CSV table of C-alpha atoms in Angstrom, one decimal:
chain,number,residue,atom,x,y,z
A,60,MET,CA,-25.6,-41.2,-18.8
A,61,ASN,CA,-29.3,-42.0,-18.6
A,62,ARG,CA,-32.2,-39.5,-18.9
A,63,PHE,CA,-32.6,-39.2,-15.1
A,64,GLN,CA,-28.9,-38.4,-14.6
A,65,LYS,CA,-29.0,-35.8,-17.3
A,66,TRP,CA,-32.0,-34.0,-15.7
A,67,LEU,CA,-30.4,-34.2,-12.3
A,68,PHE,CA,-27.1,-32.7,-13.7
A,69,LEU,CA,-28.9,-29.9,-15.5
A,70,GLY,CA,-31.1,-29.2,-12.4
A,71,SER,CA,-28.0,-29.0,-10.2
A,72,ILE,CA,-26.3,-26.5,-12.6
A,73,PHE,CA,-29.5,-24.4,-12.7
A,74,VAL,CA,-29.8,-24.3,-8.9
A,75,LEU,CA,-26.1,-23.4,-8.5
A,76,THR,CA,-26.4,-20.6,-11.0
A,77,LEU,CA,-29.4,-19.2,-9.2
A,78,GLY,CA,-27.5,-19.3,-5.9
A,79,CYS,CA,-24.9,-16.7,-7.1
A,80,GLN,CA,-26.1,-13.2,-7.5
A,81,ARG,CA,-24.3,-10.4,-9.3
A,82,ASP,CA,-23.8,-8.5,-6.1
A,83,ASP,CA,-21.8,-11.4,-4.6
A,84,ILE,CA,-18.9,-10.6,-6.8
A,85,CYS,CA,-16.7,-7.5,-6.3
A,86,PRO,CA,-16.3,-6.0,-9.7
A,87,GLU,CA,-12.8,-5.7,-11.1
A,88,GLY,CA,-11.6,-2.1,-10.9
A,89,THR,CA,-13.4,-1.3,-7.6
A,90,GLU,CA,-11.2,0.9,-5.4
A,91,THR,CA,-9.6,-0.9,-2.5
A,92,THR,CA,-7.6,0.3,0.5
A,93,PRO,CA,-5.0,2.7,-1.0
A,94,LEU,CA,-1.3,2.4,-0.6
A,95,LEU,CA,0.8,5.4,0.7
A,96,VAL,CA,2.8,6.9,-2.2
A,97,ILE,CA,6.2,8.4,-1.5
A,98,GLU,CA,8.4,10.2,-4.0
A,99,PHE,CA,12.1,10.9,-3.5
A,100,TYR,CA,13.5,14.3,-4.6
A,101,ASP,CA,16.9,16.0,-4.9
A,102,PRO,CA,17.5,18.6,-2.2
A,103,LEU,CA,19.5,20.7,-4.5
A,104,ASP,CA,16.7,20.8,-7.1
A,105,PRO,CA,13.4,20.1,-5.3
A,106,THR,CA,11.6,19.8,-8.6
A,107,ARG,CA,13.7,16.8,-9.8
A,108,LEU,CA,12.9,13.2,-8.8
A,109,LYS,CA,16.1,11.5,-7.5
A,110,ALA,CA,16.3,7.7,-7.3
A,111,VAL,CA,17.4,6.0,-4.1
A,112,PRO,CA,20.1,3.4,-4.9
A,113,ASN,CA,19.3,-0.1,-3.7
A,114,LEU,CA,16.4,0.9,-1.5
A,115,THR,CA,14.8,-1.7,0.7
A,116,VAL,CA,11.7,-1.1,2.8
A,117,ARG,CA,10.6,-3.4,5.7
A,118,ALA,CA,8.2,-3.1,8.5
A,119,SER,CA,9.8,-2.3,11.9
A,120,GLY,CA,10.3,-5.4,13.9
A,121,LYS,CA,10.0,-7.7,10.9
A,122,GLU,CA,12.7,-9.5,8.9
A,123,GLU,CA,10.6,-9.8,5.7
A,124,VAL,CA,11.5,-7.2,3.1
A,125,LEU,CA,8.5,-5.5,1.6
A,126,LEU,CA,10.4,-3.8,-1.2
A,127,GLY,CA,13.8,-4.1,-2.8
A,128,PRO,CA,16.5,-3.8,-3.1
A,129,GLU,CA,15.8,-1.7,-6.1
A,130,THR,CA,16.8,1.7,-7.3
A,131,VAL,CA,13.6,3.7,-7.4
A,132,ASN,CA,12.3,7.3,-7.1
A,133,THR,CA,8.8,6.3,-6.0
A,134,VAL,CA,7.4,3.7,-3.6
A,135,SER,CA,3.9,2.6,-2.7
A,136,ILE,CA,3.6,1.0,0.7
A,137,PRO,CA,0.6,-0.2,2.8
A,138,LEU,CA,-0.4,1.3,6.1
A,139,ARG,CA,-1.8,-0.8,8.9
A,140,THR,CA,-5.6,-0.7,8.9
A,141,ASN,CA,-6.1,-1.8,12.5
A,142,GLU,CA,-3.8,0.8,14.1
A,143,ASN,CA,-3.3,4.6,13.8
A,144,PHE,CA,0.5,4.2,13.1
A,145,THR,CA,2.9,2.3,10.9
A,146,GLU,CA,6.7,2.2,11.2
A,147,TYR,CA,9.0,1.2,8.4
A,148,ILE,CA,12.8,1.0,8.0
A,149,PHE,CA,14.0,2.6,4.8
A,150,THR,CA,17.5,1.4,3.8
A,151,THR,CA,19.6,2.9,1.1
A,152,ASN,CA,22.6,1.2,-0.5
A,153,SER,CA,21.3,-2.2,0.8
A,154,ASN,CA,23.9,-5.0,1.0
A,155,SER,CA,26.9,-2.7,0.7
A,156,ASP,CA,29.4,-1.1,3.0
A,157,GLU,CA,27.5,2.2,2.7
A,158,GLU,CA,24.2,0.8,3.9
A,159,ASN,CA,22.2,3.3,5.9
A,160,GLU,CA,18.9,2.8,7.7
A,161,ASP,CA,16.3,5.4,8.6
A,162,ILE,CA,13.2,4.6,10.7
A,163,VAL,CA,10.2,6.4,9.5
A,164,SER,CA,6.9,6.6,11.5
A,165,PHE,CA,3.6,7.4,9.9
A,166,THR,CA,0.5,8.3,12.1
A,167,TYR,CA,-3.0,8.7,10.8
A,168,SER,CA,-6.7,8.2,11.5
A,169,PRO,CA,-8.1,5.1,9.7
A,170,ASP,CA,-11.5,5.9,8.2
A,171,PRO,CA,-13.5,2.8,7.0
A,172,GLU,CA,-15.7,3.3,4.0
A,173,TYR,CA,-18.4,0.8,3.2
A,174,LEU,CA,-18.3,-0.1,-0.5
A,175,ASN,CA,-21.0,-2.8,-0.9
A,176,ARG,CA,-21.9,-6.3,0.2
A,177,ALA,CA,-19.5,-8.0,-2.2
A,178,CYS,CA,-16.5,-5.7,-1.7
A,179,GLY,CA,-16.9,-4.9,2.0
A,180,TYR,CA,-14.9,-2.0,3.3
A,181,LYS,CA,-11.9,0.0,2.2
A,182,ILE,CA,-9.9,2.0,4.6
A,183,ASN,CA,-8.9,5.6,3.9
A,184,TYR,CA,-6.4,7.4,6.1
A,185,ASN,CA,-6.9,11.0,7.4
A,186,SER,CA,-4.6,13.4,9.3
A,187,LEU,CA,-1.5,11.8,7.9
A,188,ASP,CA,1.8,12.8,9.6
A,189,VAL,CA,5.3,11.5,9.2
A,190,ALA,CA,8.5,11.6,11.3
A,191,VAL,CA,12.0,10.4,10.5
A,192,ASN,CA,13.6,9.2,13.7
A,193,ALA,CA,16.7,11.3,14.1
A,194,ASP,CA,20.1,9.4,14.3
A,195,GLU,CA,23.7,10.4,13.7
A,196,ASP,CA,23.5,9.6,10.0
A,197,ASN,CA,20.1,10.2,8.5
A,198,TRP,CA,20.0,9.8,4.7
A,199,ILE,CA,16.5,11.2,4.5
A,200,ILE,CA,17.1,14.9,4.8
A,201,SER,CA,13.5,16.2,4.9
A,202,GLU,CA,9.9,15.1,4.5
A,203,THR,CA,6.9,17.0,3.1
A,204,ILE,CA,3.3,16.0,3.4
A,205,ILE,CA,1.6,16.7,0.1
A,206,GLN,CA,-1.8,15.2,0.9
A,207,GLU,CA,-3.0,14.7,4.5
A,208,SER,CA,-5.7,12.2,3.3
A,209,VAL,CA,-4.8,8.9,1.6
A,210,GLU,CA,-7.8,8.0,-0.5
A,211,ASN,CA,-6.2,6.9,-3.7
A,212,GLU,CA,-2.9,5.9,-5.3
A,213,THR,CA,-2.9,8.2,-8.2
A,214,GLU,CA,-0.6,11.0,-6.7
A,215,ALA,CA,2.1,11.2,-4.2
A,216,HIS,CA,1.2,11.8,-0.6
A,217,ILE,CA,4.7,12.5,0.8
A,218,TYR,CA,7.9,13.8,-0.6
A,219,PHE,CA,11.3,12.8,0.9
A,220,THR,CA,14.5,14.6,-0.1
A,221,HIS,CA,17.8,12.7,0.2
């Protein structure tokens, strides 16, 4: 590499370094659009978490499974940011003879919050409501909204008993 090529190389690196600014990179740990947190409880002892056996969750009208099958007592799922509702199918005992599906509808008001130029927006959700579509064999017995605003993922927003 001759002297001219070295200076050209170093000059290019210098120009590229000046082109990037600190505010062009979204810092790690910046809050993003939160997931909806749902906990499952025992109806006989409403203070005790109760795992759902082989739970799967998928968006209504989609074949792709978002979660599962797994035995869990808490799930975190995304809500649609460009609509005021999201509908999921929660299936217990997936892939067995005792499989049971419940369709659950979530309604809310999306509330965009500007973070900064690098991170853009995050969507919070206000006026959260939930409804389990009634059928002849619902496995979700009841639903309780704990927080009507979804602004973080640190605590549950909804409790289901089953």
